Amino acid sequence: MEIILFAIPFFFLLIAIEIWVDQKKGTQYYQFNDAITSLNLGVMSRLTGIFKLLLPFSAYVWLYQNHAIWQWQSILVLWVVAFVFYDLGYYWVHRISHRMHLMWGSHVVHHSSEEYNLTTALRQTGSVAVFAWLVFLPLAFAGIPPEVFLACAALNLVYQFWVHTRHIDKLPNWFEAIFVTPSHHRVHHALNREYIDKNYAGVFIIWDKIFGSFQAEKAGVEIVYGVSQQLNSYNPIWANLQVYGNILRDVWYTKSPLDKIKTLLMPPGWRAEDMKVQYPGKYVTTKTMRKYQTTLSNAMAVYILAQFTLLVAGVFVFLLQINNQPLWWNMAMSITGIIHCWLISGLQENKPWTRWTEPLRILATSGFIIALQPEINLLSGATIAMISLGLIIWFNQLNAKAQEPNDTPPESLQSDV
């Protein structure tokens, strides 16, 4: 948690640099709403991480403490072995997450962006990969301490940040042969038929080459990003629930008990025959996909960016203090933050109810800040109140000029299937 937390400022710095490069080159790899949604989901994943801490890590700890068969004499060797074999475990968790419907329900969040840039790296799930812990238990048996395991997991995730870019072409052959690169990972995120379910590795691409899932990026193939069942929403809560909702519907309504089990365990594309008839799936291909967009004025986009920046700052301060606060407080603050993420997505989608929820959100937040400081003086309290009033006036002025959502999406992206 701490490694990722302290890496966040550097993530945002690199995102700012990539946006500058994108503007300079005119490549248009960033779309405002998509980028904000990716970052919003990243914030939400940090907040839901509080609840994940309630899940038992005790199986790994117990196995390490009672049945570890190896005591590492060299700290350097321990860390190298732990890092390499964590990445091997990550490869299989990642591969299973693409090939088992129940696991895909969690991982799909990361693939739901229809763009590919550094914000996509932060588009992380708020739910749990249910079987991942089983894959990593052999590391405890091999004597990898829990704190080393968690550090390797964080370092693995930090490495994967930089490969989510289209501004880096192929790297030297020796590097491409060993490590995951932007070229490899672009393939992994592609909707193109020849690229689907390839390049699962986190750091070392050699795992894909060993286990037959490697695919090099092909020259002349225009990559289309996204998933075959589009999210068509900026709502971070729905992004985490959409696939689970589809799974639960099929499990509930399909008649065969065996099909109920297969719905959970088969690959995402599999569905019971009666469900295909009763609830036909809406799938897109590289030839039919239309990017989901809503229309925002430049002024409203600035307002949303300002509000989201304030949210990120508040969440960052909260996470820095999380170890010093009681569990009930951390859970309450996490739920509050998730609500903020959802309300900001409503602004992105021009939801009518934001006309009253946004002023209430601002008033509640300012009141909460004042209440947290019992010794606050009159001047400070008045300043906070005036800032809140200014934000409400700003929003109301923007809302009066707000355009209705654009129901006509852009032309379909064309690409070879």
PDB file of C-alpha atoms in Angstrom, residues 115-369:
ATOM      1  CA  GLU A 115      -8.547   4.708 -25.016  1.00  0.00           C
ATOM      2  CA  TYR A 116      -5.017   3.624 -24.146  1.00  0.00           C
ATOM      3  CA  ASN A 117      -2.802   5.997 -22.193  1.00  0.00           C
ATOM      4  CA  LEU A 118      -1.201   6.283 -18.777  1.00  0.00           C
ATOM      5  CA  THR A 119      -4.541   6.962 -17.078  1.00  0.00           C
ATOM      6  CA  THR A 120      -5.635   3.503 -18.253  1.00  0.00           C
ATOM      7  CA  ALA A 121      -2.982   2.013 -15.958  1.00  0.00           C
ATOM      8  CA  LEU A 122      -4.804   3.509 -12.972  1.00  0.00           C
ATOM      9  CA  ARG A 123      -8.199   2.150 -14.072  1.00  0.00           C
ATOM     10  CA  GLN A 124      -8.176  -0.590 -11.453  1.00  0.00           C
ATOM     11  CA  THR A 125     -10.898  -2.809 -10.047  1.00  0.00           C
ATOM     12  CA  GLY A 126     -12.612  -2.199  -6.740  1.00  0.00           C
ATOM     13  CA  SER A 127     -13.477  -5.876  -6.258  1.00  0.00           C
ATOM     14  CA  VAL A 128     -11.438  -8.962  -5.424  1.00  0.00           C
ATOM     15  CA  ALA A 129      -9.997 -11.591  -7.773  1.00  0.00           C
ATOM     16  CA  VAL A 130     -11.603 -14.434  -5.845  1.00  0.00           C
ATOM     17  CA  PHE A 131      -9.134 -17.251  -6.581  1.00  0.00           C
ATOM     18  CA  ALA A 132      -5.911 -15.220  -6.759  1.00  0.00           C
ATOM     19  CA  TRP A 133      -4.864 -16.094  -3.203  1.00  0.00           C
ATOM     20  CA  LEU A 134      -4.718 -19.804  -4.061  1.00  0.00           C
ATOM     21  CA  VAL A 135      -2.190 -19.161  -6.836  1.00  0.00           C
ATOM     22  CA  PHE A 136       0.189 -17.335  -4.498  1.00  0.00           C
ATOM     23  CA  LEU A 137       0.129 -19.781  -1.559  1.00  0.00           C
ATOM     24  CA  PRO A 138       3.173 -21.718  -2.872  1.00  0.00           C
ATOM     25  CA  LEU A 139       5.274 -18.603  -2.221  1.00  0.00           C
ATOM     26  CA  ALA A 140       4.431 -18.856   1.478  1.00  0.00           C
ATOM     27  CA  PHE A 141       5.371 -22.532   1.408  1.00  0.00           C
ATOM     28  CA  ALA A 142       8.688 -21.516  -0.208  1.00  0.00           C
ATOM     29  CA  GLY A 143       9.455 -19.175   2.684  1.00  0.00           C
ATOM     30  CA  ILE A 144       8.663 -15.788   1.140  1.00  0.00           C
ATOM     31  CA  PRO A 145       7.743 -13.520   4.103  1.00  0.00           C
ATOM     32  CA  PRO A 146       4.339 -11.809   3.853  1.00  0.00           C
ATOM     33  CA  GLU A 147       5.885  -8.320   3.898  1.00  0.00           C
ATOM     34  CA  VAL A 148       8.196  -9.242   1.010  1.00  0.00           C
ATOM     35  CA  PHE A 149       5.261 -10.731  -0.899  1.00  0.00           C
ATOM     36  CA  LEU A 150       3.223  -7.536  -0.492  1.00  0.00           C
ATOM     37  CA  ALA A 151       6.170  -5.344  -1.502  1.00  0.00           C
ATOM     38  CA  CYS A 152       6.749  -7.424  -4.651  1.00  0.00           C
ATOM     39  CA  ALA A 153       3.050  -7.125  -5.507  1.00  0.00           C
ATOM     40  CA  ALA A 154       3.273  -3.337  -5.215  1.00  0.00           C
ATOM     41  CA  LEU A 155       6.507  -3.116  -7.243  1.00  0.00           C
ATOM     42  CA  ASN A 156       4.976  -5.337  -9.932  1.00  0.00           C
ATOM     43  CA  LEU A 157       1.991  -2.994 -10.200  1.00  0.00           C
ATOM     44  CA  VAL A 158       4.219   0.098 -10.293  1.00  0.00           C
ATOM     45  CA  TYR A 159       6.252  -1.400 -13.161  1.00  0.00           C
ATOM     46  CA  GLN A 160       3.110  -1.962 -15.189  1.00  0.00           C
ATOM     47  CA  PHE A 161       2.195   1.734 -15.095  1.00  0.00           C
ATOM     48  CA  TRP A 162       4.598   2.915 -17.795  1.00  0.00           C
ATOM     49  CA  VAL A 163       3.659   0.236 -20.369  1.00  0.00           C
ATOM     50  CA  HIS A 164       0.204   1.808 -20.816  1.00  0.00           C
ATOM     51  CA  THR A 165       1.257   4.258 -23.503  1.00  0.00           C
ATOM     52  CA  ARG A 166       1.109   4.627 -27.273  1.00  0.00           C
ATOM     53  CA  HIS A 167       3.917   7.159 -27.350  1.00  0.00           C
ATOM     54  CA  ILE A 168       6.685   4.560 -27.003  1.00  0.00           C
ATOM     55  CA  ASP A 169       7.328   2.325 -29.987  1.00  0.00           C
ATOM     56  CA  LYS A 170       9.228  -0.941 -29.808  1.00  0.00           C
ATOM     57  CA  LEU A 171      12.326  -0.925 -27.611  1.00  0.00           C
ATOM     58  CA  PRO A 172      15.687  -2.667 -28.239  1.00  0.00           C
ATOM     59  CA  ASN A 173      15.334  -6.350 -29.116  1.00  0.00           C
ATOM     60  CA  TRP A 174      17.013  -7.602 -25.935  1.00  0.00           C
ATOM     61  CA  PHE A 175      14.557  -5.634 -23.783  1.00  0.00           C
ATOM     62  CA  GLU A 176      11.551  -6.745 -25.830  1.00  0.00           C
ATOM     63  CA  ALA A 177      12.716 -10.353 -25.465  1.00  0.00           C
ATOM     64  CA  ILE A 178      12.752 -10.300 -21.657  1.00  0.00           C
ATOM     65  CA  PHE A 179      10.474  -7.605 -20.311  1.00  0.00           C
ATOM     66  CA  VAL A 180       6.885  -6.492 -20.856  1.00  0.00           C
ATOM     67  CA  THR A 181       6.926  -3.327 -22.969  1.00  0.00           C
ATOM     68  CA  PRO A 182       4.307  -0.857 -24.213  1.00  0.00           C
ATOM     69  CA  SER A 183       4.235  -2.757 -27.519  1.00  0.00           C
ATOM     70  CA  HIS A 184       3.450  -6.049 -25.747  1.00  0.00           C
ATOM     71  CA  HIS A 185       0.812  -4.526 -23.510  1.00  0.00           C
ATOM     72  CA  ARG A 186      -0.950  -2.679 -26.320  1.00  0.00           C
ATOM     73  CA  VAL A 187      -1.589  -6.103 -27.791  1.00  0.00           C
ATOM     74  CA  HIS A 188      -3.022  -7.282 -24.482  1.00  0.00           C
ATOM     75  CA  HIS A 189      -5.543  -4.420 -24.341  1.00  0.00           C
ATOM     76  CA  ALA A 190      -6.641  -4.769 -27.954  1.00  0.00           C
ATOM     77  CA  LEU A 191     -10.118  -5.770 -29.065  1.00  0.00           C
ATOM     78  CA  ASN A 192      -8.700  -7.063 -32.372  1.00  0.00           C
ATOM     79  CA  ARG A 193      -9.427 -10.748 -32.834  1.00  0.00           C
ATOM     80  CA  GLU A 194      -5.795 -11.767 -33.424  1.00  0.00           C
ATOM     81  CA  TYR A 195      -4.717 -10.009 -30.220  1.00  0.00           C
ATOM     82  CA  ILE A 196      -7.394 -11.110 -27.732  1.00  0.00           C
ATOM     83  CA  ASP A 197      -6.148 -13.062 -24.685  1.00  0.00           C
ATOM     84  CA  LYS A 198      -2.447 -12.555 -25.337  1.00  0.00           C
ATOM     85  CA  ASN A 199       0.515 -11.191 -23.336  1.00  0.00           C
ATOM     86  CA  TYR A 200      -0.611 -11.702 -19.737  1.00  0.00           C
ATOM     87  CA  ALA A 201       2.740 -11.110 -18.006  1.00  0.00           C
ATOM     88  CA  GLY A 202       3.280  -8.195 -15.658  1.00  0.00           C
ATOM     89  CA  VAL A 203       7.065  -7.692 -15.831  1.00  0.00           C
ATOM     90  CA  PHE A 204       8.702 -10.631 -17.650  1.00  0.00           C
ATOM     91  CA  ILE A 205       7.263 -11.392 -21.091  1.00  0.00           C
ATOM     92  CA  ILE A 206       9.151 -14.686 -21.045  1.00  0.00           C
ATOM     93  CA  TRP A 207       6.187 -16.310 -19.233  1.00  0.00           C
ATOM     94  CA  ASP A 208       3.967 -15.707 -22.266  1.00  0.00           C
ATOM     95  CA  LYS A 209       6.623 -17.182 -24.540  1.00  0.00           C
ATOM     96  CA  ILE A 210       7.010 -20.244 -22.314  1.00  0.00           C
ATOM     97  CA  PHE A 211       3.261 -20.888 -21.924  1.00  0.00           C
ATOM     98  CA  GLY A 212       2.202 -20.097 -25.488  1.00  0.00           C
ATOM     99  CA  SER A 213       0.275 -16.856 -25.008  1.00  0.00           C
ATOM    100  CA  PHE A 214       2.721 -14.440 -26.643  1.00  0.00           C
ATOM    101  CA  GLN A 215       1.780 -12.247 -29.586  1.00  0.00           C
ATOM    102  CA  ALA A 216       4.017  -9.553 -31.034  1.00  0.00           C
ATOM    103  CA  GLU A 217       2.498  -6.283 -32.171  1.00  0.00           C
ATOM    104  CA  LYS A 218       1.952  -6.359 -35.924  1.00  0.00           C
ATOM    105  CA  ALA A 219       2.896  -3.479 -38.183  1.00  0.00           C
ATOM    106  CA  GLY A 220      -0.015  -1.957 -40.073  1.00  0.00           C
ATOM    107  CA  VAL A 221      -2.752  -3.239 -37.730  1.00  0.00           C
ATOM    108  CA  GLU A 222      -4.796  -0.420 -36.202  1.00  0.00           C
ATOM    109  CA  ILE A 223      -5.515  -1.416 -32.616  1.00  0.00           C
ATOM    110  CA  VAL A 224      -8.999  -0.862 -31.218  1.00  0.00           C
ATOM    111  CA  TYR A 225      -9.200  -0.727 -27.428  1.00  0.00           C
ATOM    112  CA  GLY A 226     -12.014  -1.772 -25.136  1.00  0.00           C
ATOM    113  CA  VAL A 227     -14.150  -4.861 -24.502  1.00  0.00           C
ATOM    114  CA  SER A 228     -16.782  -6.601 -26.583  1.00  0.00           C
ATOM    115  CA  GLN A 229     -19.518  -5.714 -24.059  1.00  0.00           C
ATOM    116  CA  GLN A 230     -19.012  -1.978 -23.790  1.00  0.00           C
ATOM    117  CA  LEU A 231     -19.493  -0.226 -20.481  1.00  0.00           C
ATOM    118  CA  ASN A 232     -21.233   2.815 -22.046  1.00  0.00           C
ATOM    119  CA  SER A 233     -21.044   4.670 -18.756  1.00  0.00           C
ATOM    120  CA  TYR A 234     -18.681   6.806 -16.688  1.00  0.00           C
ATOM    121  CA  ASN A 235     -20.191   5.492 -13.450  1.00  0.00           C
ATOM    122  CA  PRO A 236     -17.350   3.829 -11.456  1.00  0.00           C
ATOM    123  CA  ILE A 237     -19.756   1.758  -9.371  1.00  0.00           C
ATOM    124  CA  TRP A 238     -21.480   0.344 -12.446  1.00  0.00           C
ATOM    125  CA  ALA A 239     -18.081  -0.324 -14.028  1.00  0.00           C
ATOM    126  CA  ASN A 240     -17.357  -2.654 -11.105  1.00  0.00           C
ATOM    127  CA  LEU A 241     -20.780  -4.326 -11.133  1.00  0.00           C
ATOM    128  CA  GLN A 242     -21.761  -4.651 -14.808  1.00  0.00           C
ATOM    129  CA  VAL A 243     -20.276  -8.082 -15.525  1.00  0.00           C
ATOM    130  CA  TYR A 244     -21.205  -9.433 -12.095  1.00  0.00           C
ATOM    131  CA  GLY A 245     -24.775  -8.339 -12.804  1.00  0.00           C
ATOM    132  CA  ASN A 246     -24.791 -10.259 -16.077  1.00  0.00           C
ATOM    133  CA  ILE A 247     -23.339 -13.324 -14.357  1.00  0.00           C
ATOM    134  CA  LEU A 248     -25.911 -13.279 -11.560  1.00  0.00           C
ATOM    135  CA  ARG A 249     -28.769 -12.845 -14.053  1.00  0.00           C
ATOM    136  CA  ASP A 250     -27.650 -15.876 -16.073  1.00  0.00           C
ATOM    137  CA  VAL A 251     -27.035 -17.995 -12.970  1.00  0.00           C
ATOM    138  CA  TRP A 252     -30.482 -17.106 -11.640  1.00  0.00           C
ATOM    139  CA  TYR A 253     -32.502 -17.679 -14.794  1.00  0.00           C
ATOM    140  CA  THR A 254     -30.763 -20.529 -16.598  1.00  0.00           C
ATOM    141  CA  LYS A 255     -32.571 -23.804 -15.921  1.00  0.00           C
ATOM    142  CA  SER A 256     -29.725 -26.287 -15.870  1.00  0.00           C
ATOM    143  CA  PRO A 257     -27.816 -26.626 -12.552  1.00  0.00           C
ATOM    144  CA  LEU A 258     -24.708 -27.519 -14.550  1.00  0.00           C
ATOM    145  CA  ASP A 259     -25.100 -24.373 -16.660  1.00  0.00           C
ATOM    146  CA  LYS A 260     -25.312 -22.301 -13.477  1.00  0.00           C
ATOM    147  CA  ILE A 261     -21.875 -23.585 -12.468  1.00  0.00           C
ATOM    148  CA  LYS A 262     -20.467 -23.226 -15.971  1.00  0.00           C
ATOM    149  CA  THR A 263     -21.654 -19.615 -16.093  1.00  0.00           C
ATOM    150  CA  LEU A 264     -19.267 -18.892 -13.230  1.00  0.00           C
ATOM    151  CA  LEU A 265     -16.299 -20.939 -14.363  1.00  0.00           C
ATOM    152  CA  MET A 266     -16.283 -20.918 -18.165  1.00  0.00           C
ATOM    153  CA  PRO A 267     -14.592 -18.168 -20.239  1.00  0.00           C
ATOM    154  CA  PRO A 268     -16.431 -14.816 -20.509  1.00  0.00           C
ATOM    155  CA  GLY A 269     -17.805 -15.559 -24.001  1.00  0.00           C
ATOM    156  CA  TRP A 270     -19.607 -18.719 -22.882  1.00  0.00           C
ATOM    157  CA  ARG A 271     -23.339 -18.572 -22.087  1.00  0.00           C
ATOM    158  CA  ALA A 272     -26.050 -21.170 -21.599  1.00  0.00           C
ATOM    159  CA  GLU A 273     -28.181 -21.709 -24.719  1.00  0.00           C
ATOM    160  CA  ASP A 274     -31.406 -20.627 -23.007  1.00  0.00           C
ATOM    161  CA  MET A 275     -29.755 -17.392 -21.882  1.00  0.00           C
ATOM    162  CA  LYS A 276     -28.589 -16.599 -25.404  1.00  0.00           C
ATOM    163  CA  VAL A 277     -32.226 -16.738 -26.491  1.00  0.00           C
ATOM    164  CA  GLN A 278     -33.807 -15.052 -23.472  1.00  0.00           C
ATOM    165  CA  TYR A 279     -31.168 -12.333 -22.994  1.00  0.00           C
ATOM    166  CA  PRO A 280     -29.192 -11.870 -26.232  1.00  0.00           C
ATOM    167  CA  GLY A 281     -25.785 -10.333 -25.667  1.00  0.00           C
ATOM    168  CA  LYS A 282     -24.857  -7.001 -27.220  1.00  0.00           C
ATOM    169  CA  TYR A 283     -21.317  -7.418 -28.484  1.00  0.00           C
ATOM    170  CA  VAL A 284     -19.144  -5.159 -30.605  1.00  0.00           C
ATOM    171  CA  THR A 285     -16.210  -5.825 -32.900  1.00  0.00           C
ATOM    172  CA  THR A 286     -13.477  -3.597 -34.261  1.00  0.00           C
ATOM    173  CA  LYS A 287     -15.821  -2.761 -37.155  1.00  0.00           C
ATOM    174  CA  THR A 288     -18.931  -1.935 -35.123  1.00  0.00           C
ATOM    175  CA  MET A 289     -17.591  -0.318 -31.958  1.00  0.00           C
ATOM    176  CA  ARG A 290     -18.578   3.289 -31.298  1.00  0.00           C
ATOM    177  CA  LYS A 291     -16.854   5.088 -28.463  1.00  0.00           C
ATOM    178  CA  TYR A 292     -19.134   6.198 -25.656  1.00  0.00           C
ATOM    179  CA  GLN A 293     -19.117   9.987 -25.265  1.00  0.00           C
ATOM    180  CA  THR A 294     -21.163  12.744 -23.709  1.00  0.00           C
ATOM    181  CA  THR A 295     -20.875  16.413 -24.568  1.00  0.00           C
ATOM    182  CA  LEU A 296     -19.405  18.816 -22.026  1.00  0.00           C
ATOM    183  CA  SER A 297     -18.683  22.494 -22.423  1.00  0.00           C
ATOM    184  CA  ASN A 298     -15.067  23.486 -21.851  1.00  0.00           C
ATOM    185  CA  ALA A 299     -16.149  25.391 -18.755  1.00  0.00           C
ATOM    186  CA  MET A 300     -17.907  22.346 -17.279  1.00  0.00           C
ATOM    187  CA  ALA A 301     -14.858  20.200 -18.031  1.00  0.00           C
ATOM    188  CA  VAL A 302     -12.705  22.679 -16.089  1.00  0.00           C
ATOM    189  CA  TYR A 303     -15.168  22.540 -13.197  1.00  0.00           C
ATOM    190  CA  ILE A 304     -15.149  18.717 -13.153  1.00  0.00           C
ATOM    191  CA  LEU A 305     -11.352  18.678 -13.305  1.00  0.00           C
ATOM    192  CA  ALA A 306     -11.175  21.115 -10.379  1.00  0.00           C
ATOM    193  CA  GLN A 307     -13.594  19.046  -8.296  1.00  0.00           C
ATOM    194  CA  PHE A 308     -11.792  15.816  -9.124  1.00  0.00           C
ATOM    195  CA  THR A 309      -8.436  17.365  -8.201  1.00  0.00           C
ATOM    196  CA  LEU A 310      -9.860  18.336  -4.811  1.00  0.00           C
ATOM    197  CA  LEU A 311     -11.174  14.786  -4.384  1.00  0.00           C
ATOM    198  CA  VAL A 312      -7.782  13.255  -5.200  1.00  0.00           C
ATOM    199  CA  ALA A 313      -6.054  15.590  -2.726  1.00  0.00           C
ATOM    200  CA  GLY A 314      -8.550  14.687  -0.006  1.00  0.00           C
ATOM    201  CA  VAL A 315      -8.231  10.947  -0.619  1.00  0.00           C
ATOM    202  CA  PHE A 316      -4.435  11.181  -0.651  1.00  0.00           C
ATOM    203  CA  VAL A 317      -4.418  12.928   2.761  1.00  0.00           C
ATOM    204  CA  PHE A 318      -6.860  10.314   4.076  1.00  0.00           C
ATOM    205  CA  LEU A 319      -4.674   7.425   2.889  1.00  0.00           C
ATOM    206  CA  LEU A 320      -1.594   8.983   4.480  1.00  0.00           C
ATOM    207  CA  GLN A 321      -3.363   8.970   7.853  1.00  0.00           C
ATOM    208  CA  ILE A 322      -5.147   5.646   7.538  1.00  0.00           C
ATOM    209  CA  ASN A 323      -2.848   3.706   9.899  1.00  0.00           C
ATOM    210  CA  ASN A 324      -3.548   6.183  12.698  1.00  0.00           C
ATOM    211  CA  GLN A 325      -7.338   6.003  12.510  1.00  0.00           C
ATOM    212  CA  PRO A 326      -9.832   3.415  13.841  1.00  0.00           C
ATOM    213  CA  LEU A 327     -11.358   0.938  11.423  1.00  0.00           C
ATOM    214  CA  TRP A 328     -14.870   2.392  11.636  1.00  0.00           C
ATOM    215  CA  TRP A 329     -13.539   5.828  10.664  1.00  0.00           C
ATOM    216  CA  ASN A 330     -11.581   4.464   7.704  1.00  0.00           C
ATOM    217  CA  MET A 331     -14.607   2.556   6.457  1.00  0.00           C
ATOM    218  CA  ALA A 332     -16.884   5.590   6.800  1.00  0.00           C
ATOM    219  CA  MET A 333     -14.408   7.806   4.963  1.00  0.00           C
ATOM    220  CA  SER A 334     -13.998   5.203   2.222  1.00  0.00           C
ATOM    221  CA  ILE A 335     -17.753   5.019   1.662  1.00  0.00           C
ATOM    222  CA  THR A 336     -17.900   8.818   1.586  1.00  0.00           C
ATOM    223  CA  GLY A 337     -15.122   8.929  -0.998  1.00  0.00           C
ATOM    224  CA  ILE A 338     -16.866   6.329  -3.168  1.00  0.00           C
ATOM    225  CA  ILE A 339     -20.029   8.445  -3.106  1.00  0.00           C
ATOM    226  CA  HIS A 340     -17.981  11.431  -4.277  1.00  0.00           C
ATOM    227  CA  CYS A 341     -16.568   9.353  -7.156  1.00  0.00           C
ATOM    228  CA  TRP A 342     -20.090   8.404  -8.203  1.00  0.00           C
ATOM    229  CA  LEU A 343     -21.425  11.964  -7.964  1.00  0.00           C
ATOM    230  CA  ILE A 344     -18.597  13.308 -10.105  1.00  0.00           C
ATOM    231  CA  SER A 345     -19.414  10.709 -12.773  1.00  0.00           C
ATOM    232  CA  GLY A 346     -22.961  12.104 -12.771  1.00  0.00           C
ATOM    233  CA  LEU A 347     -21.520  15.498 -13.747  1.00  0.00           C
ATOM    234  CA  GLN A 348     -19.669  13.841 -16.623  1.00  0.00           C
ATOM    235  CA  GLU A 349     -22.906  12.318 -17.911  1.00  0.00           C
ATOM    236  CA  ASN A 350     -24.993  15.491 -17.488  1.00  0.00           C
ATOM    237  CA  LYS A 351     -27.378  13.714 -15.108  1.00  0.00           C
ATOM    238  CA  PRO A 352     -30.353  15.962 -14.201  1.00  0.00           C
ATOM    239  CA  TRP A 353     -30.124  15.042 -10.523  1.00  0.00           C
ATOM    240  CA  THR A 354     -26.691  16.695 -10.246  1.00  0.00           C
ATOM    241  CA  ARG A 355     -28.502  20.058 -10.149  1.00  0.00           C
ATOM    242  CA  TRP A 356     -29.313  19.389  -6.491  1.00  0.00           C
ATOM    243  CA  THR A 357     -26.736  16.743  -5.501  1.00  0.00           C
ATOM    244  CA  GLU A 358     -23.732  18.883  -6.437  1.00  0.00           C
ATOM    245  CA  PRO A 359     -24.634  21.865  -4.187  1.00  0.00           C
ATOM    246  CA  LEU A 360     -25.447  19.394  -1.394  1.00  0.00           C
ATOM    247  CA  ARG A 361     -22.097  17.632  -1.936  1.00  0.00           C
ATOM    248  CA  ILE A 362     -20.214  20.920  -1.664  1.00  0.00           C
ATOM    249  CA  LEU A 363     -22.143  22.066   1.424  1.00  0.00           C
ATOM    250  CA  ALA A 364     -21.751  18.695   3.143  1.00  0.00           C
ATOM    251  CA  THR A 365     -18.023  18.608   2.413  1.00  0.00           C
ATOM    252  CA  SER A 366     -17.381  22.111   3.716  1.00  0.00           C
ATOM    253  CA  GLY A 367     -19.483  21.421   6.817  1.00  0.00           C
ATOM    254  CA  PHE A 368     -17.552  18.220   7.413  1.00  0.00           C
ATOM    255  CA  ILE A 369     -14.196  20.022   7.120  1.00  0.00           C
TER     256      ILE A 369
END
